[in-house]
GROMACS .gro file of C-alpha atoms in nm:
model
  384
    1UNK     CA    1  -0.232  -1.585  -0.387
    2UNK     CA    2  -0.308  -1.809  -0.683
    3UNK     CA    3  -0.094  -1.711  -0.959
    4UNK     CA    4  -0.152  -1.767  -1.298
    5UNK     CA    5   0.048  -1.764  -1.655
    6UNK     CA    6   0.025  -1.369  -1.737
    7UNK     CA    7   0.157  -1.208  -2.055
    8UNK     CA    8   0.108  -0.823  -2.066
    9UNK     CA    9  -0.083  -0.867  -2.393
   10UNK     CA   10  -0.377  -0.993  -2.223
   11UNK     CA   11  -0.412  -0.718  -1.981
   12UNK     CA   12  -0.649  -0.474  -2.093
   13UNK     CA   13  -0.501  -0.197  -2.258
   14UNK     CA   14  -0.658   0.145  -2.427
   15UNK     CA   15  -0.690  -0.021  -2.762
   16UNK     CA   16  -0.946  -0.266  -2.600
   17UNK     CA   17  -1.129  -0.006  -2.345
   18UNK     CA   18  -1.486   0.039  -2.404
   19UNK     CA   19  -1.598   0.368  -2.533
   20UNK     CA   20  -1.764   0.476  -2.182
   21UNK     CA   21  -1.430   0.483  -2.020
   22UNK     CA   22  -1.269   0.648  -2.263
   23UNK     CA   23  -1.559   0.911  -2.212
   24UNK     CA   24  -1.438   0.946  -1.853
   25UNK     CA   25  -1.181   1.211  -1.964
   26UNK     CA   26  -1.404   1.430  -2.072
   27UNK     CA   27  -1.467   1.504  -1.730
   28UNK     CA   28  -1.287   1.860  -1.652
   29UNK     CA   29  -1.087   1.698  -1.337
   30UNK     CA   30  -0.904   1.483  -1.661
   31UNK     CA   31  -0.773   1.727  -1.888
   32UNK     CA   32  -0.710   1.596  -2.198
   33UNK     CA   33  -0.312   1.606  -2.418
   34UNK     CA   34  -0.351   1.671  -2.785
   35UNK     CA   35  -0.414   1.286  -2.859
   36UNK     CA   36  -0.711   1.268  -2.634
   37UNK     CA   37  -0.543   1.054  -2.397
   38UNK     CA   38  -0.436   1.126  -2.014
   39UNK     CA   39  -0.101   1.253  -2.021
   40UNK     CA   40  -0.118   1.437  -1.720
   41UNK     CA   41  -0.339   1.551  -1.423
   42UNK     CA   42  -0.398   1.909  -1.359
   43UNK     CA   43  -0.673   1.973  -1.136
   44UNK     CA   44  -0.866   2.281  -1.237
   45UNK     CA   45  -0.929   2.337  -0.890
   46UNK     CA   46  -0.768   2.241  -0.542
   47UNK     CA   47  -0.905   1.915  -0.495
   48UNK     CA   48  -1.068   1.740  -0.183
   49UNK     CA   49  -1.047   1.348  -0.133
   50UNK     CA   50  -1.220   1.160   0.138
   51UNK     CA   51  -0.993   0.943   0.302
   52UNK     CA   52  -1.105   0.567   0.286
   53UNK     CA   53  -1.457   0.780   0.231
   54UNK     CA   54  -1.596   0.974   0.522
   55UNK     CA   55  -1.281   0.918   0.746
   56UNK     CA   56  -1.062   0.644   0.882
   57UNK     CA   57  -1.110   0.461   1.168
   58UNK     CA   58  -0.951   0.527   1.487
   59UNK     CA   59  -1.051   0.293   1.736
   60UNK     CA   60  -0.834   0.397   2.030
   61UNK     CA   61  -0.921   0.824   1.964
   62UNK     CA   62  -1.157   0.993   2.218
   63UNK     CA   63  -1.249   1.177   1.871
   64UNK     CA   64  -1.594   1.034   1.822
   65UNK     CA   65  -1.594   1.114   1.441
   66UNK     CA   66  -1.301   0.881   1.356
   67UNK     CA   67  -1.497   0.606   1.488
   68UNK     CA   68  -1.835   0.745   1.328
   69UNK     CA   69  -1.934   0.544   1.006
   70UNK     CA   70  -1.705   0.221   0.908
   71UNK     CA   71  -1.422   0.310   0.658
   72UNK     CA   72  -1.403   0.157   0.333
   73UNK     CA   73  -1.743   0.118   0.289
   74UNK     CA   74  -2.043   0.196   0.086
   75UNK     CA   75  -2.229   0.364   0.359
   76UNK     CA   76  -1.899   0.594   0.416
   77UNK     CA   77  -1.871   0.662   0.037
   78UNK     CA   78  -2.212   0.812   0.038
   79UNK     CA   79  -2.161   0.970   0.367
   80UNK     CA   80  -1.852   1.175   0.205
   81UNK     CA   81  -2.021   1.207  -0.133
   82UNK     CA   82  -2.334   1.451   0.083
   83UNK     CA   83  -2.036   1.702   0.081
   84UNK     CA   84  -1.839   1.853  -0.168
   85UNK     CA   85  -1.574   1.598  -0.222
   86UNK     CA   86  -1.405   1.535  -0.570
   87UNK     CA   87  -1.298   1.172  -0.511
   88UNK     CA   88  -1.292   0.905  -0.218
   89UNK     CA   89  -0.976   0.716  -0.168
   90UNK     CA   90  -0.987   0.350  -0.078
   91UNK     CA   91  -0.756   0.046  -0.078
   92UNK     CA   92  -0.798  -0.222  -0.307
   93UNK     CA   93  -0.655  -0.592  -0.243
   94UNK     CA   94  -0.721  -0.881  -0.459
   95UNK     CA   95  -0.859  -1.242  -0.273
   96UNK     CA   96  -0.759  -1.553  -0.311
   97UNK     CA   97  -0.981  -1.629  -0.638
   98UNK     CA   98  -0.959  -1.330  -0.777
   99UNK     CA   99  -1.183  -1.055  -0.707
  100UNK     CA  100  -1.054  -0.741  -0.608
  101UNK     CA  101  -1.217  -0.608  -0.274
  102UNK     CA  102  -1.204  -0.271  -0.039
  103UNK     CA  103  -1.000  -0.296   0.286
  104UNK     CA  104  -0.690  -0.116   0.431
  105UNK     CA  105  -0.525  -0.381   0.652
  106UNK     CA  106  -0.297  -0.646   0.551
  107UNK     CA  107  -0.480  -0.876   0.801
  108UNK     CA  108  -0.802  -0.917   0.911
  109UNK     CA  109  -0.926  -0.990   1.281
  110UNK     CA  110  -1.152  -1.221   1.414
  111UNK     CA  111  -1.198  -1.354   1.815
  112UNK     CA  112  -1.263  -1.708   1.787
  113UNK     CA  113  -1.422  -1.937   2.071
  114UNK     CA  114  -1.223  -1.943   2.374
  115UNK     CA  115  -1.128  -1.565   2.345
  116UNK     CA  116  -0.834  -1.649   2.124
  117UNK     CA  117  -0.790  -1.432   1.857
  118UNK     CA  118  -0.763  -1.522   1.472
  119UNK     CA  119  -0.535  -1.368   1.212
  120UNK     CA  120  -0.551  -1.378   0.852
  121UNK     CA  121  -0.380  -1.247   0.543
  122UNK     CA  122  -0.645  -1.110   0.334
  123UNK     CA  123  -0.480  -1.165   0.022
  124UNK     CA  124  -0.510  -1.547   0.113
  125UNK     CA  125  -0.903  -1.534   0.179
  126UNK     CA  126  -1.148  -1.668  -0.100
  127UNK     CA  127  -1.438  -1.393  -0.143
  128UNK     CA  128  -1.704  -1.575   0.037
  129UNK     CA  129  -1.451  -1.584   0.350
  130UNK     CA  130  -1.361  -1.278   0.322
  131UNK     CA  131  -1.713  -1.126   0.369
  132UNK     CA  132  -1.828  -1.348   0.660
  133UNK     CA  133  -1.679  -1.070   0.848
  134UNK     CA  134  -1.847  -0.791   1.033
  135UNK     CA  135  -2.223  -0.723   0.967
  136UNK     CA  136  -2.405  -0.918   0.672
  137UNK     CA  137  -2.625  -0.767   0.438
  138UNK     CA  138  -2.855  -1.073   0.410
  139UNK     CA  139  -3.081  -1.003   0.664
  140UNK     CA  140  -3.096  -1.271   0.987
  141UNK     CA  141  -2.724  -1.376   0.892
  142UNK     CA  142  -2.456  -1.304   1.172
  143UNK     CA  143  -2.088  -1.270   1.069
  144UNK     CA  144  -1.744  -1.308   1.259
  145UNK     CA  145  -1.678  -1.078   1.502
  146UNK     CA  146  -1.421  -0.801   1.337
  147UNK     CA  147  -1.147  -0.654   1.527
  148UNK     CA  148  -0.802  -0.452   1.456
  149UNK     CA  149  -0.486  -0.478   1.524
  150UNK     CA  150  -0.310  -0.131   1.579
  151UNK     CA  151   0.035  -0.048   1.542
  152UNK     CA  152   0.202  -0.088   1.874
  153UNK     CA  153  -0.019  -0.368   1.896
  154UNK     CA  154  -0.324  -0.354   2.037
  155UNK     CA  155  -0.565  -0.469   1.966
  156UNK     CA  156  -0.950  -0.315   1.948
  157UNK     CA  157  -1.322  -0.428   1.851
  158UNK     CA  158  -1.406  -0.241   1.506
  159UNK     CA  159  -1.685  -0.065   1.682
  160UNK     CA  160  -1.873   0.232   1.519
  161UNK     CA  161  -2.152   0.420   1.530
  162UNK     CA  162  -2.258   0.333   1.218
  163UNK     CA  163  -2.144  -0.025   1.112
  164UNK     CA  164  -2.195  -0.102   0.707
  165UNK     CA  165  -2.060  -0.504   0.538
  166UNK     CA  166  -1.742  -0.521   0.372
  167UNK     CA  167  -1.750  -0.449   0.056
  168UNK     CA  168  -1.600  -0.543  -0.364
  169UNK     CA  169  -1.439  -0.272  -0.590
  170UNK     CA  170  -1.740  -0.387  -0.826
  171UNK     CA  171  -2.024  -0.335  -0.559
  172UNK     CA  172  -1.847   0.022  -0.512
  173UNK     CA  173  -1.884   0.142  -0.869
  174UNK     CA  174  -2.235  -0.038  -0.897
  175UNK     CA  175  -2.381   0.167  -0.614
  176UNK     CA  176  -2.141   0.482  -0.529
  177UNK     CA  177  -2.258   0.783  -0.665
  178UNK     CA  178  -2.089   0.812  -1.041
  179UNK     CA  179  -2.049   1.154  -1.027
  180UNK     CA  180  -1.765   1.109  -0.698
  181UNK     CA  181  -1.417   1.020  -0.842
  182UNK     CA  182  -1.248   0.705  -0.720
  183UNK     CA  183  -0.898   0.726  -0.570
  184UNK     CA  184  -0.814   0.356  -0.590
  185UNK     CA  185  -0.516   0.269  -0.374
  186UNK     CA  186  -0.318  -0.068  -0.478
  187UNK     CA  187  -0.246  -0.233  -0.156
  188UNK     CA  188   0.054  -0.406  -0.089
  189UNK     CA  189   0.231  -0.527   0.197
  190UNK     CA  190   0.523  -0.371   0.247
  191UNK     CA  191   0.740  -0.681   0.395
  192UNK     CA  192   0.679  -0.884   0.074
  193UNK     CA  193   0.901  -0.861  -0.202
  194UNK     CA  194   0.698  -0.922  -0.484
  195UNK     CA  195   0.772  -1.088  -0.836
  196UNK     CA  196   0.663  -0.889  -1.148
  197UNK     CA  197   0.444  -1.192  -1.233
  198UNK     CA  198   0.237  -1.151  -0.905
  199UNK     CA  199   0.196  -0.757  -0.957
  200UNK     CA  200   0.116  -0.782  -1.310
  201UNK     CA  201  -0.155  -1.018  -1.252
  202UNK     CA  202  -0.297  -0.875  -0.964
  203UNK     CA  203  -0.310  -0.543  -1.153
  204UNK     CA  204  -0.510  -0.701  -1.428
  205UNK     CA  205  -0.766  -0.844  -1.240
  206UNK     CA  206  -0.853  -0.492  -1.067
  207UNK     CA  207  -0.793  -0.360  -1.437
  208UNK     CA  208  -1.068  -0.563  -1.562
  209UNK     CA  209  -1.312  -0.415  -1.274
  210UNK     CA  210  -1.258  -0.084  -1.349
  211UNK     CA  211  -1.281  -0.068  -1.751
  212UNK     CA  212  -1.576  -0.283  -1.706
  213UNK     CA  213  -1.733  -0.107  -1.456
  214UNK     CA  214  -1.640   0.257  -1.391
  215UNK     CA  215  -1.810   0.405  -1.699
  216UNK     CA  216  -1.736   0.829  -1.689
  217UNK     CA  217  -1.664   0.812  -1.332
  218UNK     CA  218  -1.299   0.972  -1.298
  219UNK     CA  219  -1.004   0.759  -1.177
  220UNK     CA  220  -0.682   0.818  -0.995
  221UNK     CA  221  -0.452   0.504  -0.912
  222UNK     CA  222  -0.208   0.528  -0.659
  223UNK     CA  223   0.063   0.279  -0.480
  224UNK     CA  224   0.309   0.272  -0.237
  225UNK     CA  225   0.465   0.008  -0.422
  226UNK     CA  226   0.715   0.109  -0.673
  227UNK     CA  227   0.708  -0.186  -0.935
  228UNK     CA  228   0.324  -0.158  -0.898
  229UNK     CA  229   0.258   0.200  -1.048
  230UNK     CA  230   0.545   0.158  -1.323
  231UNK     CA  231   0.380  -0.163  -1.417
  232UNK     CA  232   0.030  -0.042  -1.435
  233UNK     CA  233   0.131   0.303  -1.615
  234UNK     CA  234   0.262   0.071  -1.842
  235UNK     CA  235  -0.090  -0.212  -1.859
  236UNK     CA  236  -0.283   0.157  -1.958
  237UNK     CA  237  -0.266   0.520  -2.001
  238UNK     CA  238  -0.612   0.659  -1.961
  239UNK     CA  239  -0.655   0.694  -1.597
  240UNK     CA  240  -0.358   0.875  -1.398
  241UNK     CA  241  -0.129   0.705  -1.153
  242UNK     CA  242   0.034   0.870  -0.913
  243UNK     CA  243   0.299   0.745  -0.647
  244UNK     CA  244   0.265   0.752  -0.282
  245UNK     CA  245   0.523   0.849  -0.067
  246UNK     CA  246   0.591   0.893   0.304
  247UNK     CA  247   0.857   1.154   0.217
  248UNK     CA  248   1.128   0.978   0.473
  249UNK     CA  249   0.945   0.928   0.772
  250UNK     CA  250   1.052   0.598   0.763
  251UNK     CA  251   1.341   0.414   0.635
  252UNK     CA  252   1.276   0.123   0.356
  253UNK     CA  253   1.536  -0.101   0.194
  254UNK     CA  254   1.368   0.066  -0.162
  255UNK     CA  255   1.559   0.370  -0.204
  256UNK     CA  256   1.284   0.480  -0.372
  257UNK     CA  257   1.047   0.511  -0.068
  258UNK     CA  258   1.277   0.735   0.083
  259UNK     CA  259   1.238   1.097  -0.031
  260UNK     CA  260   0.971   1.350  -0.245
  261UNK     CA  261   1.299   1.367  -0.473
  262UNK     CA  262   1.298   0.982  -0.501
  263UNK     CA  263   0.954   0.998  -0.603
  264UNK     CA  264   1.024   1.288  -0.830
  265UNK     CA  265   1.262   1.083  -1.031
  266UNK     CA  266   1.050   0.732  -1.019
  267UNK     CA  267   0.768   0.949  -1.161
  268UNK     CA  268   0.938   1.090  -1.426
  269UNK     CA  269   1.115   0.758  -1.517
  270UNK     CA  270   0.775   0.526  -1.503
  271UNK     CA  271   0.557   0.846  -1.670
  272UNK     CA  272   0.366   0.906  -1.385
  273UNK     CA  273   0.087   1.161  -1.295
  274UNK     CA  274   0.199   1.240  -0.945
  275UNK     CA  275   0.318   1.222  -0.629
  276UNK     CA  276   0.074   1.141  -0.342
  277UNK     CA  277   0.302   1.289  -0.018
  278UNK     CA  278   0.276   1.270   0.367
  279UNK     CA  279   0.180   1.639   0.430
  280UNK     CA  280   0.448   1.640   0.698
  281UNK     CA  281   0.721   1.588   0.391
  282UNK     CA  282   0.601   1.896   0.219
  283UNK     CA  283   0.660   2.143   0.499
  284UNK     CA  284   0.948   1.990   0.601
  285UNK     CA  285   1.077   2.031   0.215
  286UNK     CA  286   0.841   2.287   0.030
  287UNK     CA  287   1.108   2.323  -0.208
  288UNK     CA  288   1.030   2.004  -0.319
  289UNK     CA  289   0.750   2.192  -0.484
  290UNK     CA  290   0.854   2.382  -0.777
  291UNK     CA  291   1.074   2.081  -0.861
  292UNK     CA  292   0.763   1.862  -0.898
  293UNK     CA  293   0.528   2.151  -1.116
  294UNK     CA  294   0.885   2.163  -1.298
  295UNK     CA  295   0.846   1.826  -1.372
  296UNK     CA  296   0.523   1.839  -1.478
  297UNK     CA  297   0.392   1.655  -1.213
  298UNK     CA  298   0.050   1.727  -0.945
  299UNK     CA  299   0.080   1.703  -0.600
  300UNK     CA  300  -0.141   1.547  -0.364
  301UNK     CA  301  -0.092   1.490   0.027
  302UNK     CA  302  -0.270   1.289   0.297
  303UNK     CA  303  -0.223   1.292   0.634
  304UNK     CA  304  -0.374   1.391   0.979
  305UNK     CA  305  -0.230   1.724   0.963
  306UNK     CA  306  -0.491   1.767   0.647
  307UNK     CA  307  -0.757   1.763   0.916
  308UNK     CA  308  -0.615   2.093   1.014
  309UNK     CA  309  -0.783   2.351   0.813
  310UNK     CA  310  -0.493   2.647   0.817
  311UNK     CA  311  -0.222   2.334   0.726
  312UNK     CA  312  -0.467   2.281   0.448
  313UNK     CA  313  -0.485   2.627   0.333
  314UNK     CA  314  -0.103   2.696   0.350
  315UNK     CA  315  -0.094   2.384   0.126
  316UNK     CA  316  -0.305   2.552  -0.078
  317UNK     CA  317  -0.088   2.882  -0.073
  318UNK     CA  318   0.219   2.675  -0.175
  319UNK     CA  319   0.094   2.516  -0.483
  320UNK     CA  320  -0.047   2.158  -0.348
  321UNK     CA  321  -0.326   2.044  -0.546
  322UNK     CA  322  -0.521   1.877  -0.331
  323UNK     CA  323  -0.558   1.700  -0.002
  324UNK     CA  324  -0.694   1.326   0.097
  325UNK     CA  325  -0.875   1.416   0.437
  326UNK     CA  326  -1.150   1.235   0.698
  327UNK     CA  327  -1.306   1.539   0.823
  328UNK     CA  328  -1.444   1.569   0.520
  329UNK     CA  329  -1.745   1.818   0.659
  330UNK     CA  330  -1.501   2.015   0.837
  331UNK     CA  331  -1.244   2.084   0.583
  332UNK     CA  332  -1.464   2.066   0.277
  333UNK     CA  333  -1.666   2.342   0.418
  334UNK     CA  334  -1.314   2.534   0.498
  335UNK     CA  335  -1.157   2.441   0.139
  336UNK     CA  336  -1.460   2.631  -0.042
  337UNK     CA  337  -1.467   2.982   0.170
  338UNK     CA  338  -1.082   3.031   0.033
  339UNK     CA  339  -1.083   2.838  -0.350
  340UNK     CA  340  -1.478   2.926  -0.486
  341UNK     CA  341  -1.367   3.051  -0.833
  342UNK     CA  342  -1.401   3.420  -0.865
  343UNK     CA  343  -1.679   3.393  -1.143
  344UNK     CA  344  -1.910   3.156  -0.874
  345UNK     CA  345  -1.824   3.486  -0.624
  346UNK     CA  346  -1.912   3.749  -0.842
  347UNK     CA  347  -2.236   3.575  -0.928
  348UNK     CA  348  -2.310   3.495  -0.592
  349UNK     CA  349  -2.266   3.895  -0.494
  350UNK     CA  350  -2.482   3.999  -0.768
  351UNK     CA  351  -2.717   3.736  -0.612
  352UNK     CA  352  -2.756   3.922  -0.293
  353UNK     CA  353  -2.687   4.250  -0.403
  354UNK     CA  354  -3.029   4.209  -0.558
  355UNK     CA  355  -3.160   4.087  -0.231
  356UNK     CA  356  -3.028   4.422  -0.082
  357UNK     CA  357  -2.705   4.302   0.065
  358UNK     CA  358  -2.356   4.278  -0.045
  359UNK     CA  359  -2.129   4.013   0.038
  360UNK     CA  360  -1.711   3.920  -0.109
  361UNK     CA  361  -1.617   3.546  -0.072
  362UNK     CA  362  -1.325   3.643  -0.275
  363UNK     CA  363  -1.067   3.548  -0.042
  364UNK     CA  364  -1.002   3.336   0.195
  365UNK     CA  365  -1.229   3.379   0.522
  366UNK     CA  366  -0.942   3.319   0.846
  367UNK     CA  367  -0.870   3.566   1.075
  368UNK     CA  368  -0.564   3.768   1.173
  369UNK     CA  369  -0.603   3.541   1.505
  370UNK     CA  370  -0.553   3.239   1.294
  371UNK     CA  371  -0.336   3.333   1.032
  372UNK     CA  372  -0.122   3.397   1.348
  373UNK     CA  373  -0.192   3.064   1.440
  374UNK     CA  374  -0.078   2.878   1.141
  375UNK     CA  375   0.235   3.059   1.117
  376UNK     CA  376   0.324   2.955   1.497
  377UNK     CA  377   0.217   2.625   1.387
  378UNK     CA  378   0.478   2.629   1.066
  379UNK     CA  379   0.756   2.481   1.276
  380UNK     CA  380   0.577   2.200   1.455
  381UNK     CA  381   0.454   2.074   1.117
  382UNK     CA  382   0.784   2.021   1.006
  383UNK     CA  383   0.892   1.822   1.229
  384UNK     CA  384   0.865   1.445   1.208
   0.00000   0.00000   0.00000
């Protein structure tokens, strides 16, 4: 990545935002502190994020809807944005020359001719390179071939049922739906150690995007990299950060990538928002809960068990305040039968009361059968 002299001065800070995204907080997902700027984020509600938009892709599941519309896109954006989904999460990586772009993998694929397969960093792409792959949106153009590399390594054609081009964080706030919250992950690859130089200027290049470009639309940051969140809580304080954590399913040199109660104490050292957990972490430590609210902190988890609706609901039972998910139709639908405030219910039973029937969505609509369920499912979830 090109680097270039950075001084924290020049990053954009809340004395040089424009008016329009210091409107954003008046949305009611930002709650605002005394001096009308983020201090913390309390959802109002329990809160539903669309992972990498209408779902990740799983290339090698029989599930056809993980390999339904092409993550980190604009087409999946809208496709999660038809349902009732607070934000979309999606990683953010910064090319070559500068301009920050949507896409989850460190590398991108390509099969070159002769069958033999190309590998690239995308960090070291220019733009222009890096959207040659997959489908073009210039009509009669062809791009490269896109494929992914999975973790045991295999390696699969990026083949859905609904392809869409790769896509900039710009083109995402030009033509994404403004009233759907962005969940902007800051990708990093976790095998680099990276200088403060190189964080703070890729941070300020994203920064610029988003204070130019995301108007009132709400904003959550989130990282997996330590240095990165404390850094960017530090380059602004409007929009929350919150740090991600695998809760110790794996071991990393970074102490700090090791436990909810490692995050608990980055948080409150760097003055972050919140903690972004594996859901696994949580039921394996739900005390780890009151700890965080004691803190002061929210509590968000992702995770395939999140595609579970009773793991979603006990989440929602224990005080979690929301949950990053790509059955978004399917758990959306689930999430409002058991969190519809109680004012939307009692107008909705006056409603049909008046039609001549009389309905309660008051609580939460699961059976005995699968409340029974969940609670036999309690101990496999905590395992890892």
């Amino acid at each position: 990545m090109a680097l270039k002299s950075v001084h924290v001065s020049d990053v954009p800070n809340f004395d040089h935002m424009p008016e329009n995204a210091v409107r954003a907080l008046s949305s009611p997902r930002f709650p605002r502190g005394p001096d009308g700027v983020k201090a913390s984020f309390k959802p109002p509600k329990f809160v539903v994020i669309g992972h990498r938009g209408n779902g990740m892709n799983m290339l090698y599941s029989a599930d056809r809807r993980m390999k339904a519309i092409k993550e980190n896109s604009i087409l999946s954006f809208d496709a999660a944005g038809k349902f009732a989904v607070d934000f979309v999460e999606f990683d953010v990586q910064v090319t070559k020359d500068d301009c920050p772009v949507i896409f989850h993998d460190n590398f991108i694929l390509t099969e070159e001719e002769g069958s033999s397969i190309s590998e690239k960093r995308v960090t070291e792409l220019t733009l222009p390179e890096f959207l040659c792959y997959g489908p073009q949106r210039e009509s009669g153009n062809v791009g490269k071939s896109l494929l992914r590399k999975v973790k045991d390594g295999r390696i699969f054609s990026w083949n859905v049922e609904d392809d869409d081009p790769l896509c900039t964080l710009q083109e995402a706030f030009q033509k994404v739906n403004p009233s759907i919250g962005f969940n902007i992950e800051l990708k990093f690859d976790d095998y680099i150690v990276y200088e403060d130089e190189t964080l703070v200027h890729v941070l300020q290049v994203i920064l610029q995007v988003v204070f130019k470009y995301a108007k009132e639309r709400p904003i959550i940051f989130s990282s997996f990299q330590p240095d990165a969140v404390q850094i960017l809580r530090k380059l602004q304080s409007v929009y929350p950060v919150f740090f991600l954590t695998n809760g110790g399913s794996e071991v990393y040199n970074d102490v700090r990538r090791n436990s909810i109660d490692e995050a608990i104490k980055l948080c409150l050292a760097g003055g972050l928002q919140g903690i972004v957990s594996e859901v696994r972490a949580i039921f394996r430590n739900p005390g780890a809960i009151p700890r965080i609210k004691e803190a002061n902190l929210s509590l968000l988890s992702y995770g395939q068990l999140n595609n579970v609706s009773e793991a979603v609901y006990m989440q929602h039972l224990m005080g979690v305040d929301g949950v990053i998910v790509d059955l978004v139709k399917e758990i959306t639908e689930s999430v409002s039968d058991f969190i519809r405030p109680a004012e939307e219910a009692e107008e909705s039973r006056h409603v049909l009361e008046g039609e001549g029937k009389l309905t309660r969505i008051t609580r939460p609509k699961f059976s005995q059968h699968e409340l029974s369920f969940l609670l036999k499912l309690i101990p496999e979830l905590i395992q890892f």
